[in-house]
Amino acid sequence: MNSYFNLRCPFHVFVAGVLTTSAIVYASSFSASHFQRSGLSSASKSKALSPTSLSSEIQRYDVETRYSDAVKYKDIVFTSGQVSSGVGDIIKQAKEALESVDRALALAGTDKSSLLDVTIWLADIENDYKGMNSVYDEWISQDGIQAPCRACIQAKLFSPSHLIEIKVIAAARMP
């Protein structure tokens, strides 16, 4: 693959200037000459991509076996996909999933007023998009919050009873 293709891939490579996991995999495939052309030395390449040097800057919240509910790296907070109990219609499940988003953001010391990006997966976008939007619109408009970037797609979720999953990226609050 050439670098043109990789820079146009559908993954978040840089988010607000922060190197994400996709970028680490992508960047690690470059030779030293690629980094020299971009102004990075080989020494800064190995330091920038070293998992050891990054681990001290990463804080994880509500850590489970396979995931953390939220991860803070420098000034950015990432959440795992937040779901509902899987009971009820899209209105009930959207409210529960958004409450879980609020909780995950609070664990990392921020809130929805600092949202940068929201990704929503719906099991049935044709039937649930309008209902989900009614709940989302109310949630996001509270306290005069400006809407972040957002994507909403249809996907087969991990359980047929779950209708929605929401993942967000937010700016961290300064202490």
N, CA, C and O atoms as a DFTB+ gen file, in Angstrom:
700 C
 N C O
     1  1       0.835      -1.189       0.000
     2  2       0.000       0.000       0.000
     3  2       0.878       1.250       0.000
     4  3       1.910       1.296       0.669
     5  1       0.468       2.229      -0.735
     6  2       1.242       3.467      -0.704
     7  2       0.710       4.405       0.371
     8  3      -0.386       4.206       0.894
     9  1       1.488       5.417       0.693
    10  2       1.110       6.310       1.784
    11  2      -0.148       7.102       1.453
    12  3      -0.900       7.466       2.357
    13  1      -0.390       7.375       0.171
    14  2      -1.604       8.100      -0.221
    15  2      -2.836       7.325       0.213
    16  3      -3.763       7.897       0.785
    17  1      -2.852       6.016      -0.059
    18  2      -3.990       5.193       0.329
    19  2      -4.154       5.173       1.852
    20  3      -5.256       5.349       2.370
    21  1      -3.045       4.956       2.556
    22  2      -3.123       4.866       4.008
    23  2      -3.622       6.157       4.643
    24  3      -4.361       6.111       5.626
    25  1      -3.233       7.301       4.101
    26  2      -3.689       8.556       4.674
    27  2      -5.170       8.793       4.425
    28  3      -5.787       9.623       5.093
    29  1      -5.734       8.087       3.488
    30  2      -7.139       8.267       3.154
    31  2      -7.999       7.130       3.716
    32  3      -9.181       7.035       3.386
    33  1      -7.420       6.264       4.564
    34  2      -8.169       5.128       5.101
    35  2      -9.242       5.611       6.070
    36  3      -9.148       6.727       6.581
    37  1     -10.257       4.795       6.331
    38  2     -11.379       5.239       7.157
    39  2     -11.111       5.233       8.658
    40  3     -12.044       5.437       9.435
    41  1      -9.879       5.008       9.094
    42  2      -9.579       4.973      10.513
    43  2      -9.162       6.348      11.002
    44  3      -8.629       7.145      10.231
    45  1      -9.398       6.632      12.267
    46  2      -8.909       7.868      12.863
    47  2      -7.412       7.727      13.027
    48  3      -6.951       6.917      13.831
    49  1      -6.654       8.493      12.288
    50  2      -5.210       8.413      12.401
    51  2      -4.720       9.449      13.386
    52  3      -3.970       9.114      14.303
    53  1      -5.117      10.690      13.224
    54  2      -4.798      11.721      14.188
    55  2      -6.096      12.345      14.657
    56  3      -6.934      12.728      13.841
    57  1      -6.267      12.450      15.957
    58  2      -7.431      13.103      16.537
    59  2      -6.906      14.229      17.396
    60  3      -6.251      13.991      18.411
    61  1      -7.185      15.437      17.001
    62  2      -6.720      16.631      17.720
    63  2      -5.217      16.570      17.990
    64  3      -4.751      16.953      19.063
    65  1      -4.471      16.083      17.000
    66  2      -3.027      16.051      17.122
    67  2      -2.476      14.904      17.942
    68  3      -1.275      14.860      18.206
    69  1      -3.335      13.964      18.354
    70  2      -2.888      12.834      19.162
    71  2      -2.753      11.617      18.266
    72  3      -3.669      11.304      17.507
    73  1      -1.629      10.931      18.343
    74  2      -1.392       9.729      17.572
    75  2      -2.225       8.600      18.154
    76  3      -2.038       8.237      19.315
    77  1      -3.147       8.033      17.369
    78  2      -3.989       6.954      17.870
    79  2      -3.370       5.609      17.542
    80  3      -2.342       5.548      16.868
    81  1      -3.988       4.523      18.015
    82  2      -3.481       3.178      17.784
    83  2      -3.322       2.902      16.299
    84  3      -2.310       2.340      15.880
    85  1      -4.313       3.292      15.490
    86  2      -4.218       3.070      14.051
    87  2      -2.983       3.742      13.490
    88  3      -2.313       3.183      12.622
    89  1      -2.675       4.929      13.972
    90  2      -1.512       5.658      13.476
    91  2      -0.223       4.993      13.918
    92  3       0.766       5.016      13.186
    93  1      -0.218       4.395      15.114
    94  2       0.986       3.722      15.578
    95  2       1.290       2.532      14.672
    96  3       2.440       2.327      14.283
    97  1       0.266       1.744      14.332
    98  2       0.475       0.618      13.433
    99  2       0.918       1.128      12.068
   100  3       1.853       0.595      11.471
   101  1       0.253       2.142      11.590
   102  2       0.562       2.721      10.295
   103  2       1.965       3.320      10.285
   104  3       2.752       3.068       9.373
   105  1       2.265       4.106      11.296
   106  2       3.562       4.778      11.341
   107  2       4.689       3.781      11.516
   108  3       5.788       4.013      11.011
   109  1       4.458       2.683      12.209
   110  2       5.531       1.734      12.445
   111  2       5.940       1.017      11.168
   112  3       7.012       0.412      11.125
   113  1       5.109       1.068      10.120
   114  2       5.463       0.431       8.860
   115  2       6.354       1.311       7.994
   116  3       6.863       0.851       6.972
   117  1       6.554       2.580       8.387
   118  2       7.401       3.497       7.641
   119  2       8.870       3.189       7.893
   120  3       9.241       2.725       8.971
   121  1       9.684       3.445       6.909
   122  2      11.127       3.360       7.106
   123  2      11.605       4.661       7.731
   124  3      10.854       5.633       7.816
   125  1      12.850       4.673       8.163
   126  2      13.416       5.876       8.776
   127  2      13.389       7.040       7.797
   128  3      13.253       8.189       8.218
   129  1      13.517       6.768       6.493
   130  2      13.526       7.854       5.514
   131  2      12.197       8.593       5.480
   132  3      12.174       9.800       5.241
   133  1      11.090       7.894       5.714
   134  2       9.787       8.556       5.770
   135  2       9.751       9.567       6.919
   136  3       9.233      10.673       6.767
   137  1      10.305       9.176       8.065
   138  2      10.298      10.065       9.221
   139  2      11.251      11.233       9.017
   140  3      10.965      12.352       9.442
   141  1      12.381      10.978       8.368
   142  2      13.320      12.062       8.106
   143  2      12.705      13.089       7.164
   144  3      12.894      14.291       7.354
   145  1      11.964      12.628       6.143
   146  2      11.305      13.564       5.222
   147  2      10.257      14.394       5.937
   148  3      10.013      15.542       5.567
   149  1       9.633      13.820       6.964
   150  2       8.599      14.559       7.687
   151  2       9.179      15.402       8.818
   152  3       8.439      16.069       9.541
   153  1      10.517      15.370       8.974
   154  2      11.151      16.187      10.004
   155  2      11.357      15.458      11.319
   156  3      11.833      16.057      12.283
   157  1      11.007      14.172      11.381
   158  2      11.223      13.392      12.602
   159  2      12.514      12.601      12.454
   160  3      12.759      12.008      11.404
   161  1      13.324      12.585      13.471
   162  2      14.540      11.782      13.436
   163  2      14.201      10.355      13.815
   164  3      13.112      10.086      14.322
   165  1      15.125       9.438      13.572
   166  2      14.917       8.048      13.976
   167  2      14.740       7.958      15.483
   168  3      13.959       7.141      15.969
   169  1      15.467       8.802      16.232
   170  2      15.356       8.782      17.694
   171  2      13.965       9.211      18.126
   172  3      13.385       8.600      19.023
   173  1      13.412      10.257      17.501
   174  2      12.074      10.691      17.897
   175  2      11.035       9.687      17.444
   176  3       9.997       9.545      18.090
   177  1      11.291       8.982      16.341
   178  2      10.387       7.936      15.876
   179  2      10.254       6.856      16.941
   180  3       9.140       6.490      17.314
   181  1      11.375       6.342      17.433
   182  2      11.301       5.257      18.400
   183  2      10.718       5.745      19.714
   184  3      10.007       4.989      20.376
   185  1      10.990       6.978      20.117
   186  2      10.404       7.500      21.347
   187  2       8.908       7.713      21.188
   188  3       8.137       7.383      22.090
   189  1       8.487       8.260      20.052
   190  2       7.069       8.548      19.830
   191  2       6.241       7.275      19.782
   192  3       5.072       7.283      20.169
   193  1       6.828       6.184      19.314
   194  2       6.061       4.962      19.121
   195  2       6.284       3.929      20.217
   196  3       5.730       2.833      20.139
   197  1       7.062       4.240      21.216
   198  2       7.368       3.296      22.274
   199  2       6.175       3.120      23.212
   200  3       5.732       4.088      23.831
   201  1       5.644       1.885      23.329
   202  2       4.538       1.651      24.255
   203  2       4.910       1.985      25.701
   204  3       4.051       2.408      26.474
   205  1       6.171       1.802      26.071
   206  2       6.601       2.095      27.427
   207  2       6.488       3.584      27.724
   208  3       6.016       3.970      28.793
   209  1       6.920       4.422      26.782
   210  2       6.858       5.863      27.025
   211  2       5.422       6.368      27.029
   212  3       5.123       7.360      27.695
   213  1       4.539       5.715      26.308
   214  2       3.137       6.129      26.281
   215  2       2.369       5.687      27.522
   216  3       1.463       6.388      27.973
   217  1       2.725       4.526      28.078
   218  2       1.930       3.946      29.156
   219  2       1.820       4.845      30.379
   220  3       0.810       4.800      31.081
   221  1       2.828       5.657      30.650
   222  2       2.747       6.534      31.814
   223  2       1.770       7.691      31.592
   224  3       1.338       8.327      32.553
   225  1       1.425       7.966      30.345
   226  2       0.502       9.056      30.035
   227  2      -0.923       8.560      29.832
   228  3      -1.828       9.363      29.606
   229  1      -1.133       7.264      29.909
   230  2      -2.453       6.677      29.670
   231  2      -3.099       6.322      31.003
   232  3      -2.500       5.643      31.837
   233  1      -4.338       6.794      31.191
   234  2      -5.114       6.424      32.381
   235  2      -6.341       5.656      31.917
   236  3      -7.031       6.075      30.988
   237  1      -6.606       4.533      32.567
   238  2      -7.741       3.672      32.208
   239  2      -8.735       3.655      33.362
   240  3      -8.348       3.657      34.531
   241  1     -10.032       3.637      33.017
   242  2     -11.096       3.686      34.020
   243  2     -12.055       2.522      33.807
   244  3     -12.389       2.170      32.676
   245  1     -12.494       1.928      34.927
   246  2     -13.378       0.759      34.894
   247  2     -12.821      -0.319      33.971
   248  3     -13.443      -0.688      32.975
   249  1     -11.656      -0.808      34.314
   250  2     -10.948      -1.783      33.487
   251  2     -11.559      -3.171      33.674
   252  3     -11.687      -3.668      34.793
   253  1     -11.927      -3.773      32.561
   254  2     -12.437      -5.153      32.532
   255  2     -11.367      -6.030      31.884
   256  3     -10.275      -5.552      31.574
   257  1     -11.672      -7.288      31.684
   258  2     -10.726      -8.207      31.064
   259  2     -10.382      -7.787      29.642
   260  3      -9.216      -7.821      29.248
   261  1     -11.394      -7.390      28.867
   262  2     -11.181      -7.099      27.447
   263  2     -11.199      -5.627      27.080
   264  3     -10.849      -5.275      25.953
   265  1     -11.593      -4.765      27.989
   266  2     -11.704      -3.348      27.639
   267  2     -11.737      -2.493      28.895
   268  3     -11.886      -2.992      30.011
   269  1     -11.596      -1.199      28.682
   270  2     -11.802      -0.202      29.738
   271  2     -12.986       0.653      29.301
   272  3     -13.144       0.918      28.109
   273  1     -13.815       1.085      30.238
   274  2     -14.945       1.948      29.873
   275  2     -14.480       3.280      29.315
   276  3     -15.116       3.835      28.419
   277  1     -13.377       3.797      29.837
   278  2     -12.825       5.056      29.341
   279  2     -11.309       5.009      29.453
   280  3     -10.754       4.378      30.353
   281  1     -10.652       5.690      28.520
   282  2      -9.199       5.811      28.528
   283  2      -8.869       7.269      28.251
   284  3      -9.384       7.875      27.312
   285  1      -7.988       7.823      29.099
   286  2      -7.541       9.196      28.885
   287  2      -6.076       9.161      28.481
   288  3      -5.238       8.567      29.159
   289  1      -5.791       9.811      27.361
   290  2      -4.413       9.969      26.901
   291  2      -4.185      11.457      26.677
   292  3      -4.800      12.069      25.803
   293  1      -3.300      12.024      27.472
   294  2      -3.032      13.461      27.451
   295  2      -4.335      14.225      27.642
   296  3      -4.934      14.145      28.714
   297  1      -4.788      14.959      26.638
   298  2      -5.982      15.790      26.783
   299  2      -7.211      15.211      26.083
   300  3      -8.179      15.932      25.840
   301  1      -7.181      13.921      25.758
   302  2      -8.276      13.293      25.027
   303  2      -8.814      12.102      25.821
   304  3      -8.042      11.329      26.388
   305  1     -10.137      11.960      25.857
   306  2     -10.799      10.829      26.511
   307  2     -11.543      10.023      25.454
   308  3     -12.301      10.570      24.653
   309  1     -11.316       8.725      25.466
   310  2     -11.989       7.796      24.557
   311  2     -12.863       6.881      25.409
   312  3     -12.431       6.435      26.472
   313  1     -14.076       6.597      24.963
   314  2     -14.897       5.620      25.683
   315  2     -15.051       4.370      24.839
   316  3     -14.936       4.406      23.614
   317  1     -15.312       3.273      25.513
   318  2     -15.719       2.059      24.823
   319  2     -17.158       2.257      24.376
   320  3     -17.826       3.206      24.784
   321  1     -17.618       1.355      23.539
   322  2     -19.024       1.415      23.138
   323  2     -19.910       1.231      24.361
   324  3     -19.751       0.269      25.113
   325  1     -20.840       2.155      24.557
   326  2     -21.742       2.106      25.708
   327  2     -23.100       1.601      25.244
   328  3     -23.633       2.065      24.236
   329  1     -23.646       0.663      25.974
   330  2     -24.919       0.041      25.603
   331  2     -25.910       0.156      26.746
   332  3     -25.578       0.594      27.847
   333  1     -27.129      -0.248      26.453
   334  2     -28.188      -0.268      27.460
   335  2     -28.269      -1.664      28.070
   336  3     -27.407      -2.513      27.841
   337  1     -29.310      -1.874      28.840
   338  2     -29.557      -3.195      29.426
   339  2     -30.051      -4.185      28.377
   340  3     -30.073      -5.392      28.619
   341  1     -30.445      -3.676      27.215
   342  2     -30.967      -4.544      26.162
   343  2     -32.450      -4.821      26.293
   344  3     -32.998      -5.686      25.610
   345  1     -33.099      -4.071      27.188
   346  2     -34.536      -4.254      27.399
   347  2     -35.246      -2.973      26.979
   348  3     -34.801      -1.873      27.307
   349  1     -36.350      -3.119      26.254
   350  2     -37.149      -1.965      25.885
   351  2     -36.945      -1.512      24.454
   352  3     -36.179      -2.104      23.694
   353  1     -37.656      -0.440      24.105
   354  2     -37.594       0.102      22.747
   355  2     -36.385       1.018      22.583
   356  3     -35.594       1.180      23.511
   357  1     -36.245       1.616      21.404
   358  2     -35.080       2.455      21.125
   359  2     -35.019       3.674      22.040
   360  3     -33.928       4.117      22.397
   361  1     -36.150       4.212      22.418
   362  2     -36.173       5.382      23.306
   363  2     -35.526       5.025      24.647
   364  3     -34.638       5.731      25.125
   365  1     -35.973       3.942      25.237
   366  2     -35.437       3.506      26.533
   367  2     -33.965       3.149      26.423
   368  3     -33.162       3.547      27.267
   369  1     -33.604       2.394      25.377
   370  2     -32.220       1.969      25.236
   371  2     -31.281       3.130      24.911
   372  3     -30.139       3.148      25.370
   373  1     -31.746       4.087      24.133
   374  2     -30.912       5.258      23.823
   375  2     -30.654       6.065      25.091
   376  3     -29.532       6.513      25.327
   377  1     -31.691       6.251      25.909
   378  2     -31.505       6.978      27.176
   379  2     -30.485       6.272      28.062
   380  3     -29.603       6.915      28.632
   381  1     -30.604       4.949      28.177
   382  2     -29.668       4.193      29.014
   383  2     -28.245       4.258      28.462
   384  3     -27.293       4.412      29.226
   385  1     -28.093       4.142      27.142
   386  2     -26.753       4.190      26.543
   387  2     -26.125       5.568      26.762
   388  3     -24.933       5.664      27.052
   389  1     -26.913       6.628      26.625
   390  2     -26.387       7.980      26.843
   391  2     -26.061       8.226      28.313
   392  3     -25.112       8.949      28.617
   393  1     -26.827       7.639      29.229
   394  2     -26.487       7.703      30.653
   395  2     -25.147       6.999      30.902
   396  3     -24.345       7.453      31.719
   397  1     -24.911       5.893      30.195
   398  2     -23.633       5.188      30.316
   399  2     -22.489       6.029      29.759
   400  3     -21.384       6.007      30.301
   401  1     -22.744       6.772      28.680
   402  2     -21.734       7.682      28.136
   403  2     -21.397       8.742      29.185
   404  3     -20.226       9.020      29.443
   405  1     -22.433       9.330      29.785
   406  2     -22.210      10.343      30.836
   407  2     -21.359       9.776      31.969
   408  3     -20.444      10.439      32.457
   409  1     -21.663       8.554      32.383
   410  2     -20.931       7.910      33.476
   411  2     -19.474       7.666      33.089
   412  3     -18.570       7.938      33.879
   413  1     -19.239       7.154      31.876
   414  2     -17.865       6.879      31.435
   415  2     -17.047       8.166      31.335
   416  3     -15.875       8.190      31.711
   417  1     -17.663       9.231      30.830
   418  2     -16.962      10.513      30.757
   419  2     -16.644      11.046      32.148
   420  3     -15.562      11.586      32.376
   421  1     -17.585      10.896      33.077
   422  2     -17.372      11.368      34.449
   423  2     -16.213      10.610      35.112
   424  3     -15.451      11.194      35.883
   425  1     -16.082       9.319      34.813
   426  2     -14.956       8.543      35.365
   427  2     -13.624       9.181      34.991
   428  3     -12.680       9.170      35.782
   429  1     -13.549       9.734      33.787
   430  2     -12.309      10.345      33.297
   431  2     -12.254      11.840      33.594
   432  3     -11.344      12.533      33.138
   433  1     -13.225      12.338      34.358
   434  2     -13.193      13.729      34.782
   435  2     -13.659      14.742      33.755
   436  3     -13.260      15.905      33.813
   437  1     -14.495      14.324      32.818
   438  2     -15.025      15.260      31.822
   439  2     -16.521      15.020      31.658
   440  3     -17.112      14.233      32.397
   441  1     -17.123      15.687      30.701
   442  2     -18.551      15.503      30.458
   443  2     -18.883      15.797      28.997
   444  3     -17.998      16.107      28.200
   445  1     -20.160      15.697      28.657
   446  2     -20.573      15.821      27.259
   447  2     -20.354      17.210      26.676
   448  3     -20.391      17.369      25.456
   449  1     -20.127      18.217      27.507
   450  2     -19.849      19.555      26.968
   451  2     -18.493      19.595      26.264
   452  3     -18.197      20.544      25.538
   453  1     -17.668      18.566      26.477
   454  2     -16.338      18.495      25.863
   455  2     -16.261      17.486      24.723
   456  3     -15.169      17.122      24.286
   457  1     -17.411      17.036      24.245
   458  2     -17.417      16.039      23.174
   459  2     -16.778      16.567      21.900
   460  3     -16.999      17.709      21.500
   461  1     -15.984      15.712      21.275
   462  2     -15.377      16.010      19.984
   463  2     -16.008      15.176      18.873
   464  3     -16.195      15.656      17.755
   465  1     -16.336      13.915      19.192
   466  2     -16.816      12.982      18.177
   467  2     -17.727      11.946      18.829
   468  3     -17.449      11.468      19.928
   469  1     -18.816      11.604      18.145
   470  2     -19.753      10.588      18.616
   471  2     -19.990       9.605      17.475
   472  3     -20.242      10.010      16.340
   473  1     -19.907       8.312      17.781
   474  2     -20.250       7.272      16.811
   475  2     -21.385       6.452      17.404
   476  3     -21.296       5.968      18.532
   477  1     -22.458       6.303      16.626
   478  2     -23.642       5.573      17.079
   479  2     -23.891       4.420      16.118
   480  3     -23.926       4.601      14.901
   481  1     -24.062       3.237      16.685
   482  2     -24.432       2.071      15.901
   483  2     -25.863       1.699      16.262
   484  3     -26.200       1.560      17.438
   485  1     -26.696       1.540      15.249
   486  2     -28.077       1.106      15.444
   487  2     -28.269      -0.253      14.777
   488  3     -27.766      -0.486      13.678
   489  1     -28.994      -1.144      15.442
   490  2     -29.277      -2.452      14.866
   491  2     -30.236      -2.335      13.684
   492  3     -30.157      -3.121      12.740
   493  1     -31.143      -1.355      13.731
   494  2     -32.123      -1.159      12.663
   495  2     -32.278       0.341      12.401
   496  3     -33.159       0.990      12.965
   497  1     -31.428       0.873      11.556
   498  2     -31.404       2.324      11.344
   499  2     -32.706       2.838      10.725
   500  3     -33.144       3.949      11.024
   501  1     -33.310       2.043       9.880
   502  2     -34.547       2.475       9.225
   503  2     -35.674       2.713      10.222
   504  3     -36.417       3.686      10.093
   505  1     -35.807       1.844      11.208
   506  2     -36.901       1.964      12.172
   507  2     -36.533       2.733      13.444
   508  3     -37.422       3.241      14.127
   509  1     -35.250       2.826      13.774
   510  2     -34.866       3.404      15.063
   511  2     -34.170       4.763      14.978
   512  3     -33.942       5.393      16.011
   513  1     -33.829       5.228      13.782
   514  2     -33.088       6.477      13.637
   515  2     -33.854       7.672      14.204
   516  3     -33.283       8.488      14.928
   517  1     -35.111       7.775      13.885
   518  2     -35.918       8.908      14.351
   519  2     -36.054       8.900      15.878
   520  3     -35.885       9.935      16.521
   521  1     -36.356       7.749      16.448
   522  2     -36.499       7.649      17.904
   523  2     -35.196       7.929      18.630
   524  3     -35.178       8.619      19.649
   525  1     -34.093       7.383      18.094
   526  2     -32.783       7.640      18.691
   527  2     -32.464       9.128      18.636
   528  3     -31.984       9.699      19.615
   529  1     -32.730       9.763      17.484
   530  2     -32.439      11.191      17.347
   531  2     -33.249      12.043      18.314
   532  3     -32.754      13.063      18.795
   533  1     -34.477      11.648      18.607
   534  2     -35.280      12.438      19.558
   535  2     -34.632      12.436      20.940
   536  3     -34.618      13.462      21.619
   537  1     -34.098      11.294      21.356
   538  2     -33.422      11.193      22.649
   539  2     -32.070      11.907      22.584
   540  3     -31.727      12.657      23.497
   541  1     -31.308      11.683      21.525
   542  2     -29.989      12.298      21.367
   543  2     -30.109      13.822      21.325
   544  3     -29.342      14.524      21.985
   545  1     -31.059      14.328      20.558
   546  2     -31.230      15.785      20.441
   547  2     -31.499      16.432      21.799
   548  3     -30.963      17.497      22.105
   549  1     -32.331      15.782      22.603
   550  2     -32.622      16.302      23.939
   551  2     -31.371      16.254      24.816
   552  3     -31.074      17.206      25.537
   553  1     -30.643      15.145      24.749
   554  2     -29.441      14.956      25.555
   555  2     -28.355      15.960      25.181
   556  3     -27.735      16.557      26.061
   557  1     -28.119      16.151      23.888
   558  2     -27.017      17.000      23.455
   559  2     -27.356      18.485      23.595
   560  3     -26.448      19.307      23.716
   561  1     -28.615      18.839      23.581
   562  2     -28.984      20.261      23.645
   563  2     -29.062      20.802      25.070
   564  3     -29.225      22.006      25.264
   565  1     -28.947      19.931      26.062
   566  2     -28.976      20.385      27.451
   567  2     -27.807      21.317      27.724
   568  3     -26.695      21.087      27.249
   569  1     -28.060      22.344      28.471
   570  2     -27.024      23.290      28.902
   571  2     -26.332      24.008      27.739
   572  3     -25.194      24.453      27.884
   573  1     -27.001      24.126      26.593
   574  2     -26.452      24.863      25.467
   575  2     -25.220      24.238      24.845
   576  3     -24.378      24.947      24.293
   577  1     -25.099      22.925      24.924
   578  2     -23.940      22.223      24.373
   579  2     -23.971      22.293      22.851
   580  3     -25.016      22.091      22.233
   581  1     -22.822      22.578      22.258
   582  2     -22.714      22.569      20.805
   583  2     -22.475      21.137      20.342
   584  3     -21.698      20.399      20.947
   585  1     -23.148      20.755      19.269
   586  2     -23.069      19.381      18.772
   587  2     -21.664      19.055      18.267
   588  3     -21.047      19.862      17.572
   589  1     -21.159      17.863      18.619
   590  2     -19.848      17.421      18.121
   591  2     -19.990      16.799      16.729
   592  3     -21.089      16.744      16.179
   593  1     -18.884      16.336      16.170
   594  2     -18.945      15.518      14.957
   595  2     -19.716      14.253      15.317
   596  3     -19.665      13.798      16.460
   597  1     -20.427      13.684      14.349
   598  2     -21.193      12.483      14.655
   599  2     -21.342      11.610      13.426
   600  3     -21.489      12.104      12.308
   601  1     -21.302      10.319      13.647
   602  2     -21.613       9.335      12.614
   603  2     -22.629       8.372      13.202
   604  3     -22.553       8.020      14.379
   605  1     -23.575       7.949      12.384
   606  2     -24.577       6.974      12.819
   607  2     -24.697       5.939      11.710
   608  3     -24.996       6.268      10.562
   609  1     -24.460       4.689      12.071
   610  2     -24.492       3.621      11.075
   611  2     -25.289       2.433      11.599
   612  3     -25.505       2.289      12.802
   613  1     -25.716       1.594      10.675
   614  2     -26.398       0.361      11.052
   615  2     -25.361      -0.738      11.176
   616  3     -24.452      -0.851      10.354
   617  1     -25.508      -1.549      12.218
   618  2     -24.583      -2.658      12.431
   619  2     -25.279      -3.759      13.210
   620  3     -26.203      -3.504      13.982
   621  1     -24.832      -4.969      13.001
   622  2     -25.313      -6.080      13.807
   623  2     -24.599      -5.984      15.147
   624  3     -23.375      -6.108      15.204
   625  1     -25.344      -5.765      16.222
   626  2     -24.747      -5.614      17.554
   627  2     -24.545      -6.982      18.189
   628  3     -25.006      -7.993      17.658
   629  1     -23.855      -7.013      19.327
   630  2     -23.450      -8.273      19.936
   631  2     -24.609      -9.133      20.416
   632  3     -24.439     -10.337      20.603
   633  1     -25.780      -8.547      20.619
   634  2     -26.950      -9.288      21.075
   635  2     -28.179      -8.762      20.342
   636  3     -28.319      -7.549      20.186
   637  1     -29.064      -9.630      19.894
   638  2     -30.259      -9.166      19.181
   639  2     -31.167      -8.252      20.017
   640  3     -31.947      -7.480      19.459
   641  1     -31.071      -8.333      21.333
   642  2     -31.914      -7.477      22.173
   643  2     -31.373      -6.052      22.286
   644  3     -32.098      -5.146      22.695
   645  1     -30.107      -5.850      21.928
   646  2     -29.510      -4.506      21.982
   647  2     -29.758      -3.781      20.667
   648  3     -29.474      -4.303      19.590
   649  1     -30.290      -2.576      20.774
   650  2     -30.664      -1.790      19.598
   651  2     -29.666      -0.678      19.285
   652  3     -29.676      -0.134      18.181
   653  1     -28.794      -0.328      20.256
   654  2     -27.918       0.830      20.093
   655  2     -26.616       0.637      20.865
   656  3     -26.586      -0.004      21.916
   657  1     -25.541       1.208      20.317
   658  2     -24.252       1.292      21.007
   659  2     -23.652       2.652      20.644
   660  3     -23.735       3.088      19.496
   661  1     -23.047       3.317      21.631
   662  2     -22.514       4.665      21.420
   663  2     -21.090       4.739      21.967
   664  3     -20.822       4.310      23.089
   665  1     -20.186       5.288      21.162
   666  2     -18.775       5.480      21.535
   667  2     -18.447       6.947      21.286
   668  3     -18.836       7.510      20.263
   669  1     -17.728       7.567      22.227
   670  2     -17.403       8.979      22.079
   671  2     -15.926       9.268      22.309
   672  3     -15.206       8.489      22.933
   673  1     -15.504      10.398      21.790
   674  2     -14.187      10.968      22.069
   675  2     -14.438      12.373      22.583
   676  3     -15.215      13.128      21.998
   677  1     -13.777      12.722      23.683
   678  2     -13.991      14.047      24.300
   679  2     -12.662      14.656      24.723
   680  3     -11.674      13.951      24.930
   681  1     -12.659      15.948      24.844
   682  2     -11.509      16.642      25.415
   683  2     -11.536      16.428      26.921
   684  3     -12.601      16.449      27.537
   685  1     -10.367      16.224      27.509
   686  2     -10.289      16.063      28.966
   687  2     -10.372      17.443      29.611
   688  3      -9.940      18.437      29.029
   689  1     -10.914      17.492      30.783
   690  2     -10.961      18.744      31.554
   691  2      -9.603      18.964      32.187
   692  3      -8.975      18.018      32.662
   693  1      -9.159      20.169      32.196
   694  2      -7.890      20.487      32.856
   695  2      -8.099      20.550      34.359
   696  3      -9.103      21.094      34.819
   697  1      -7.156      19.996      35.142
   698  2      -7.325      20.006      36.606
   699  2      -7.208      21.394      37.186
   700  3      -7.325      21.569      38.398
